[in-house]
XYZ file of C-alpha atoms in Angstrom:
516
model
C -152.709 -136.624 -58.359
C -151.224 -138.825 -55.453
C -150.441 -137.561 -51.477
C -147.314 -138.398 -49.767
C -147.858 -139.358 -45.606
C -145.058 -136.599 -45.765
C -148.427 -134.180 -46.548
C -150.471 -135.394 -43.532
C -151.179 -132.800 -41.405
C -149.229 -133.007 -37.617
C -150.852 -131.227 -34.871
C -148.911 -130.570 -31.612
C -148.130 -134.385 -30.166
C -149.696 -136.095 -33.088
C -147.830 -138.172 -35.736
C -148.446 -140.470 -38.370
C -147.522 -143.654 -36.037
C -149.601 -141.629 -33.343
C -152.582 -141.631 -35.650
C -152.090 -145.703 -36.418
C -152.435 -146.025 -32.755
C -155.710 -144.240 -32.473
C -156.975 -146.663 -35.217
C -155.589 -149.783 -33.151
C -156.933 -149.050 -29.944
C -158.645 -147.204 -27.121
C -156.339 -145.788 -24.570
C -157.859 -147.360 -20.999
C -160.778 -145.845 -19.614
C -159.722 -143.778 -15.665
C -162.083 -144.664 -12.941
C -165.400 -142.984 -13.327
C -166.860 -140.159 -10.476
C -166.529 -140.767 -7.409
C -170.168 -141.968 -6.087
C -171.535 -142.269 -9.494
C -173.217 -145.441 -11.156
C -170.319 -147.053 -13.325
C -172.643 -147.007 -16.947
C -172.365 -143.495 -16.661
C -169.507 -142.879 -16.038
C -168.508 -144.676 -18.529
C -170.505 -142.230 -21.101
C -169.920 -138.982 -19.615
C -166.371 -140.451 -20.184
C -166.834 -141.195 -24.219
C -168.807 -138.287 -25.053
C -165.624 -136.292 -23.749
C -163.303 -138.162 -25.518
C -165.345 -138.093 -29.003
C -165.415 -134.112 -28.495
C -162.194 -134.007 -27.773
C -160.167 -132.327 -30.881
C -157.762 -135.404 -30.387
C -160.050 -138.344 -30.944
C -161.036 -136.917 -34.548
C -158.299 -138.064 -36.656
C -158.025 -137.780 -40.015
C -159.443 -141.201 -41.006
C -161.632 -140.864 -38.145
C -163.244 -137.840 -39.672
C -163.398 -138.601 -42.887
C -165.046 -141.957 -42.134
C -167.464 -139.966 -40.007
C -168.220 -137.683 -42.276
C -168.658 -140.441 -45.494
C -171.089 -141.781 -43.652
C -173.159 -138.878 -42.672
C -173.222 -138.154 -46.497
C -174.109 -141.859 -47.060
C -176.978 -141.244 -44.091
C -177.992 -138.593 -45.178
C -177.782 -139.423 -49.100
C -180.106 -142.406 -48.196
C -182.657 -139.900 -46.019
C -183.066 -138.159 -48.945
C -183.823 -140.770 -51.023
C -186.544 -142.137 -48.494
C -187.790 -138.470 -47.483
C -188.464 -137.920 -51.659
C -190.094 -141.443 -52.107
C -192.260 -141.500 -49.174
C -193.573 -138.134 -49.908
C -194.048 -139.005 -53.496
C -195.672 -142.009 -52.747
C -197.612 -140.281 -50.265
C -198.759 -137.543 -53.061
C -199.590 -140.033 -56.016
C -201.843 -142.020 -53.788
C -203.702 -139.218 -52.637
C -204.231 -138.555 -56.539
C -205.048 -141.766 -56.842
C -207.505 -142.014 -54.412
C -209.357 -138.500 -55.602
C -209.229 -138.712 -59.499
C -209.886 -142.603 -59.925
C -211.821 -143.502 -57.497
C -213.396 -140.853 -54.795
C -213.832 -138.123 -57.219
C -215.730 -140.633 -60.428
C -217.564 -142.553 -57.520
C -219.522 -139.639 -56.162
C -220.380 -138.182 -60.060
C -221.557 -141.453 -60.876
C -223.559 -141.228 -57.986
C -224.767 -138.098 -58.708
C -225.779 -139.956 -62.509
C -227.553 -142.836 -60.819
C -229.713 -139.906 -58.940
C -230.375 -138.294 -62.360
C -231.430 -141.633 -64.493
C -233.972 -141.877 -60.811
C -235.096 -138.478 -61.396
C -235.941 -138.886 -65.255
C -237.410 -142.461 -64.838
C -240.134 -141.072 -62.589
C -240.431 -138.091 -65.112
C -240.679 -140.341 -67.977
C -243.572 -142.252 -65.784
C -245.450 -139.100 -64.696
C -245.559 -138.221 -68.391
C -246.614 -141.803 -69.413
C -250.278 -141.018 -67.571
C -250.000 -137.075 -68.686
C -250.194 -138.605 -72.166
C -252.628 -141.374 -71.330
C -254.468 -142.693 -74.293
C -255.007 -139.906 -76.615
C -253.951 -140.883 -80.451
C -252.226 -137.507 -80.880
C -248.883 -138.552 -78.235
C -249.143 -142.582 -79.422
C -246.056 -141.112 -80.691
C -244.668 -139.329 -77.704
C -245.515 -143.145 -76.080
C -243.625 -145.242 -77.237
C -240.457 -142.343 -77.113
C -241.499 -142.012 -73.414
C -241.283 -145.707 -72.633
C -237.967 -146.024 -74.571
C -236.849 -143.224 -72.557
C -237.310 -144.410 -68.869
C -236.285 -147.813 -70.098
C -233.126 -146.416 -70.942
C -233.439 -144.659 -67.773
C -233.602 -147.727 -66.295
C -230.650 -149.482 -67.507
C -228.747 -146.378 -66.589
C -230.097 -146.746 -63.026
C -229.051 -150.140 -63.236
C -225.672 -149.585 -64.242
C -224.592 -146.388 -62.084
C -226.266 -148.802 -58.927
C -223.536 -151.383 -59.829
C -221.049 -149.370 -60.113
C -221.777 -147.658 -56.999
C -222.061 -150.789 -55.133
C -218.502 -151.885 -55.993
C -217.230 -148.193 -54.909
C -218.906 -148.613 -51.785
C -217.339 -151.729 -50.468
C -214.768 -149.665 -48.030
C -217.907 -147.598 -46.391
C -220.545 -148.587 -44.186
C -222.573 -145.547 -44.948
C -222.438 -145.928 -48.529
C -222.620 -149.304 -48.507
C -226.094 -149.046 -46.291
C -226.931 -146.286 -49.055
C -226.452 -148.298 -52.082
C -228.146 -151.436 -50.136
C -231.143 -149.521 -49.678
C -231.599 -148.503 -53.351
C -231.137 -151.985 -54.218
C -233.894 -152.948 -52.155
C -236.546 -150.284 -52.892
C -235.496 -149.712 -56.700
C -237.539 -152.893 -57.381
C -240.605 -151.940 -55.572
C -240.943 -149.217 -57.316
C -240.670 -150.384 -60.779
C -242.920 -152.948 -59.648
C -245.504 -150.014 -58.894
C -244.707 -148.036 -62.214
C -245.655 -151.112 -64.268
C -248.339 -151.192 -61.968
C -249.662 -148.175 -62.833
C -249.164 -148.210 -66.763
C -250.899 -150.801 -66.815
C -254.046 -149.465 -65.201
C -254.040 -146.418 -66.976
C -253.694 -148.896 -70.453
C -257.019 -150.612 -69.596
C -258.606 -147.766 -68.493
C -257.745 -145.147 -71.647
C -257.962 -142.324 -69.963
C -257.926 -139.182 -71.917
C -254.876 -136.506 -71.241
C -254.247 -134.861 -68.506
C -257.106 -137.591 -66.365
C -255.101 -140.342 -65.461
C -257.504 -143.246 -63.775
C -257.408 -143.085 -59.850
C -256.331 -146.711 -59.982
C -253.172 -145.804 -61.848
C -252.961 -142.078 -59.754
C -252.525 -143.915 -56.628
C -250.305 -146.500 -58.302
C -247.894 -143.690 -59.360
C -248.251 -141.315 -56.176
C -247.029 -144.449 -54.010
C -244.244 -144.683 -56.631
C -242.879 -141.397 -56.855
C -243.484 -141.427 -52.605
C -240.742 -144.290 -52.792
C -238.651 -142.192 -54.993
C -238.987 -139.081 -53.894
C -238.481 -140.140 -49.878
C -236.454 -142.790 -49.754
C -234.417 -143.306 -53.430
C -233.293 -139.806 -54.432
C -232.162 -139.478 -50.461
C -230.005 -142.265 -50.375
C -228.380 -141.610 -53.360
C -227.564 -138.359 -52.988
C -226.123 -139.863 -49.553
C -223.479 -141.816 -51.327
C -222.789 -138.645 -53.538
C -222.527 -136.460 -50.265
C -220.523 -139.615 -48.387
C -217.394 -139.847 -51.684
C -217.915 -135.711 -51.606
C -216.445 -135.779 -48.481
C -213.977 -138.695 -48.744
C -212.612 -137.019 -51.974
C -212.481 -133.786 -49.186
C -211.267 -134.955 -46.972
C -208.128 -136.841 -48.878
C -207.309 -133.324 -50.456
C -207.264 -131.218 -47.100
C -204.794 -134.067 -45.846
C -202.770 -133.796 -49.057
C -202.278 -130.481 -49.331
C -200.871 -130.472 -45.305
C -198.782 -133.498 -46.490
C -197.418 -131.849 -49.466
C -196.700 -128.840 -48.244
C -194.735 -130.149 -44.432
C -193.257 -132.930 -47.274
C -191.365 -129.767 -49.258
C -189.592 -128.518 -45.878
C -188.612 -132.154 -45.519
C -187.293 -133.112 -48.566
C -185.351 -128.798 -49.021
C -184.475 -129.476 -45.237
C -183.044 -132.475 -45.650
C -181.717 -132.369 -49.263
C -179.569 -129.438 -47.221
C -178.337 -131.601 -44.871
C -177.006 -134.138 -47.560
C -175.497 -131.065 -49.418
C -173.864 -129.880 -46.152
C -172.411 -133.347 -45.095
C -170.873 -133.543 -48.832
C -169.278 -129.754 -48.581
C -168.080 -131.013 -45.028
C -166.310 -133.927 -46.418
C -164.962 -132.435 -49.128
C -163.563 -129.713 -46.905
C -162.386 -132.217 -44.547
C -160.072 -133.641 -47.900
C -159.532 -130.259 -48.849
C -157.894 -129.102 -45.043
C -156.121 -132.732 -43.972
C -154.741 -133.373 -47.781
C -154.291 -130.422 -48.971
C -156.659 -131.297 -52.236
C -158.055 -128.557 -54.309
C -160.624 -130.877 -55.701
C -162.085 -134.598 -55.631
C -163.722 -134.934 -59.613
C -166.051 -137.402 -57.988
C -167.575 -135.776 -54.362
C -167.418 -132.737 -56.673
C -170.413 -135.183 -59.539
C -172.673 -136.110 -56.203
C -172.853 -133.109 -54.855
C -173.929 -131.999 -57.946
C -176.071 -134.883 -58.580
C -177.610 -134.328 -54.962
C -178.563 -130.689 -56.351
C -180.479 -132.069 -58.943
C -181.961 -134.626 -57.121
C -182.902 -131.908 -54.928
C -183.660 -129.491 -56.701
C -186.613 -131.811 -58.411
C -187.935 -133.280 -55.920
C -189.184 -130.074 -54.193
C -190.608 -129.331 -58.173
C -192.374 -132.960 -58.504
C -194.058 -132.167 -55.020
C -194.994 -128.566 -56.038
C -195.927 -129.131 -59.405
C -198.060 -132.359 -57.982
C -199.777 -129.358 -55.637
C -200.622 -127.488 -58.720
C -202.298 -129.906 -60.198
C -204.603 -131.258 -57.330
C -205.467 -127.462 -56.844
C -206.484 -127.829 -60.536
C -207.475 -131.731 -60.213
C -209.670 -131.425 -57.004
C -210.774 -127.693 -56.348
C -210.743 -126.059 -60.172
C -212.413 -128.814 -62.007
C -213.876 -131.646 -59.811
C -215.679 -128.763 -57.509
C -217.224 -127.866 -60.960
C -217.775 -130.832 -61.903
C -220.085 -131.841 -58.743
C -222.069 -128.978 -59.129
C -222.856 -129.293 -61.981
C -223.564 -132.966 -62.140
C -225.677 -132.598 -58.606
C -227.211 -129.616 -60.720
C -228.165 -131.714 -63.731
C -229.417 -134.375 -61.302
C -231.785 -131.875 -58.973
C -232.643 -130.014 -62.959
C -234.565 -133.887 -63.944
C -236.189 -133.796 -61.072
C -237.233 -131.036 -60.900
C -238.599 -131.300 -64.786
C -240.379 -134.317 -62.997
C -242.076 -132.367 -60.924
C -243.294 -130.276 -63.339
C -244.527 -132.996 -65.268
C -246.047 -134.840 -61.664
C -247.841 -130.600 -61.401
C -249.982 -131.634 -64.101
C -250.794 -135.390 -63.669
C -251.780 -134.845 -60.267
C -253.972 -132.049 -59.579
C -254.887 -132.961 -56.426
C -250.833 -132.530 -55.320
C -250.377 -129.946 -57.305
C -249.353 -127.183 -55.019
C -247.184 -129.625 -53.367
C -245.676 -130.694 -56.091
C -245.295 -126.419 -57.555
C -243.761 -126.452 -54.362
C -240.884 -128.959 -54.705
C -240.682 -127.080 -58.046
C -239.751 -124.189 -56.754
C -236.813 -125.657 -54.188
C -235.237 -127.919 -56.883
C -235.004 -124.368 -58.979
C -233.769 -122.421 -55.385
C -230.963 -125.164 -55.633
C -229.320 -124.547 -59.122
C -229.972 -120.812 -59.018
C -230.949 -119.749 -55.062
C -232.668 -115.966 -55.352
C -233.529 -114.905 -51.987
C -237.463 -113.929 -51.246
C -239.035 -115.160 -53.771
C -241.990 -117.292 -55.010
C -242.951 -119.393 -57.859
C -244.458 -116.583 -59.679
C -241.788 -114.200 -58.601
C -239.059 -116.317 -59.436
C -239.009 -115.774 -63.501
C -238.749 -111.888 -62.773
C -236.326 -111.725 -60.196
C -234.635 -113.905 -62.669
C -234.146 -112.353 -65.187
C -232.711 -109.232 -62.710
C -230.429 -111.508 -61.599
C -229.025 -112.015 -65.204
C -228.969 -108.864 -66.178
C -226.363 -107.475 -63.362
C -224.770 -111.129 -63.460
C -223.846 -110.264 -67.488
C -222.793 -106.113 -66.182
C -220.528 -107.193 -64.223
C -218.698 -110.510 -64.150
C -216.594 -110.209 -60.663
C -220.135 -110.457 -59.432
C -222.712 -113.412 -59.162
C -225.399 -112.227 -57.045
C -227.462 -115.284 -56.827
C -226.820 -118.723 -55.174
C -226.717 -122.567 -55.810
C -224.835 -124.781 -57.988
C -225.013 -122.751 -60.795
C -224.074 -119.444 -58.669
C -221.264 -121.956 -57.310
C -219.736 -122.800 -60.984
C -220.276 -118.864 -62.165
C -218.288 -118.388 -59.353
C -215.377 -121.106 -59.783
C -214.616 -120.408 -63.711
C -211.181 -122.114 -64.583
C -210.553 -123.154 -68.131
C -211.230 -122.165 -71.601
C -214.513 -121.796 -72.881
C -215.723 -122.877 -69.532
C -217.491 -119.170 -69.265
C -218.916 -119.949 -72.457
C -220.438 -123.547 -71.825
C -221.604 -122.127 -67.792
C -223.601 -119.220 -69.092
C -225.254 -121.242 -72.076
C -226.578 -123.252 -68.846
C -227.676 -119.848 -67.326
C -229.522 -119.317 -70.896
C -231.267 -122.434 -70.873
C -232.086 -122.324 -67.302
C -233.984 -119.030 -67.594
C -235.834 -120.526 -70.809
C -236.847 -123.439 -69.695
C -238.231 -121.345 -66.618
C -240.078 -119.069 -68.684
C -241.739 -122.377 -70.713
C -242.476 -123.572 -68.140
C -244.279 -120.272 -66.723
C -246.696 -120.808 -69.508
C -247.288 -123.997 -69.144
C -248.872 -123.096 -65.305
C -250.030 -120.444 -67.367
C -252.209 -122.477 -69.537
C -252.820 -125.096 -66.842
C -254.307 -121.836 -64.575
C -256.502 -120.907 -68.006
C -258.027 -124.313 -68.060
C -256.259 -125.648 -71.363
C -254.928 -128.400 -70.525
C -253.953 -129.960 -73.772
C -252.659 -127.278 -74.409
C -250.305 -127.297 -71.278
C -250.100 -130.778 -71.943
C -248.420 -130.375 -75.632
C -246.821 -127.475 -74.141
C -244.571 -129.467 -71.660
C -244.025 -132.622 -73.289
C -243.601 -131.089 -76.852
C -239.957 -131.971 -78.095
C -240.175 -128.436 -80.794
C -238.372 -125.507 -80.661
C -239.787 -123.228 -77.065
C -241.479 -126.154 -75.892
C -240.589 -127.847 -72.234
C -238.754 -130.779 -73.274
C -236.762 -128.887 -76.128
C -235.741 -126.035 -73.699
C -234.941 -128.500 -70.994
C -232.755 -130.610 -73.002
C -230.620 -127.650 -74.326
C -230.228 -127.182 -70.244
C -229.280 -130.708 -70.036
C -226.914 -130.113 -73.522
C -225.157 -127.342 -71.489
C -224.845 -128.859 -68.551
C -223.557 -131.698 -69.736
C -220.994 -129.640 -72.052
C -219.735 -127.617 -69.021
C -219.151 -131.046 -67.305
C -217.315 -131.894 -69.857
C -214.816 -128.657 -70.384
C -213.884 -129.467 -65.956
C -213.998 -133.163 -66.083
C -211.166 -133.142 -69.345
C -209.360 -131.311 -66.798
C -209.792 -133.128 -63.850
C -208.635 -136.158 -65.746
C -205.506 -134.071 -68.232
C -204.243 -133.110 -64.015
C -204.555 -136.776 -62.709
C -202.765 -138.133 -66.017
C -199.823 -135.470 -65.480
C -199.158 -135.939 -62.021
C -199.220 -139.763 -62.543
C -196.895 -139.851 -65.772
C -194.802 -137.084 -63.363
C -194.694 -140.111 -61.032
C -194.778 -143.257 -62.695
C -191.978 -146.231 -62.463
C -189.686 -144.098 -64.853
C -189.357 -141.162 -62.467
C -188.750 -144.432 -59.731
C -186.187 -145.925 -61.415
C -184.630 -142.866 -62.405
C -184.407 -141.899 -58.634
C -183.457 -145.703 -57.506
C -179.993 -144.804 -60.022
C -179.205 -141.699 -58.957
C -178.830 -142.623 -55.519
C -176.953 -145.678 -56.282
C -174.536 -143.275 -58.755
C -174.651 -140.725 -55.787
C -173.850 -143.446 -52.706
C -171.036 -145.413 -55.150
C -168.971 -141.664 -56.209
C -169.082 -141.115 -52.226
C -167.150 -144.441 -51.644
C -165.387 -143.852 -54.695
C -164.572 -139.776 -53.530
C -162.932 -141.350 -50.134
C -161.633 -144.370 -50.843
C -158.469 -144.130 -52.445
C -157.429 -142.021 -49.362
C -158.521 -144.367 -46.504
C -156.046 -146.750 -48.837
C -153.371 -144.955 -47.190
C -153.849 -145.616 -43.794
C -154.197 -149.336 -44.478
């Protein structure tokens, strides 16, 4: 459909030739008000001229609205790119770097703790032939944990390259781990030479082990925990920043998108009024495309926010709580063996065992003697009312953050296994108090059902299963964000912007050509 120049609007004193004259140049500029500097006078006159109705001839109006439409479309593309790019960077920091680093540091703590538990067990079983098989298994486990600690430490060192505090902690572990291993090797050698009976290590071997375990507990484990805490702080900080950024980013996309739509509607209205055209297919298409792009951008931001909440609050918080609980549990298990190995420090190790138990399931006002009964009361109350968790600690945090299918059953298996392990530990202490040291050692180191290491393995496995549920959920949420914001999405967004800009030009070009 074409439009003749006769269809152009006329206003009082305005003609086609007049419009052409307006396009050709500016009218002479009157002198500025007396006393004002020339620059301010010219600026004021220019603003009055641009603000007058007569200035906005049809070509100027169409060109101005076209420029505004193009600018807002580019602005929408830039805003969406910035917001979604920030979302992806934040998710990458949490999902691919900080969160795995924190759990790896917790694994380092676990490996170090179990190394020391195995070292204590080696002194505990001594040269007693009844424990020959167990001694070999203990040595093998010690070597496995040492290799695991070396691997975790190497990865932690790589991950801490940009974190001065983390670097210092890793360097401390690197520097002291060799000294610890030397002391453990010396304790083992002295024990083999002494051929001491079970539960009665030589004073020289015990002294070497004391130096080793003190080094581990006072320097290595706190440093490993510092690495975990540093990475966890990074996750918390980035998470808070990203939630704030996505909240404001959503509104920025919404506001710029509305401005782009308003500019396009204004341009179409101007063409309708000035050219008496009801419909401009190109501009209608770009308006629809802009609405789709804006809606898609808002959807992606909202979806990314949901994924971030799932990955961090629902999954990662449980992963780190359970990872630290498992690490502390291995230190607790080591305290149980230390308690039997070193009678002189038995009271100290018993208190350390209680402290570790409290870190996992915290109960107010308990002693080691009353812990089992109070734990039973708390478990009974919890099972009668899942809506209220009557204890704190890492396991309390997990039971207050149940989200995923199968997670409750897995977490409750952890609780049951923890309770069984505590009951077995109580029996070990009773046997020792009754003077039945070898029976206590057998119960402590045995792998049969009802013995301590068996019950502890059930606890560790249940913790691992619950961690796996949450870790898989975290990885799925991160992967879905990566998929939503991958190169295909960026290419589609760039293509949509190019098409939109082209459609705007296509829609207004025929109209402006009439004024040439």
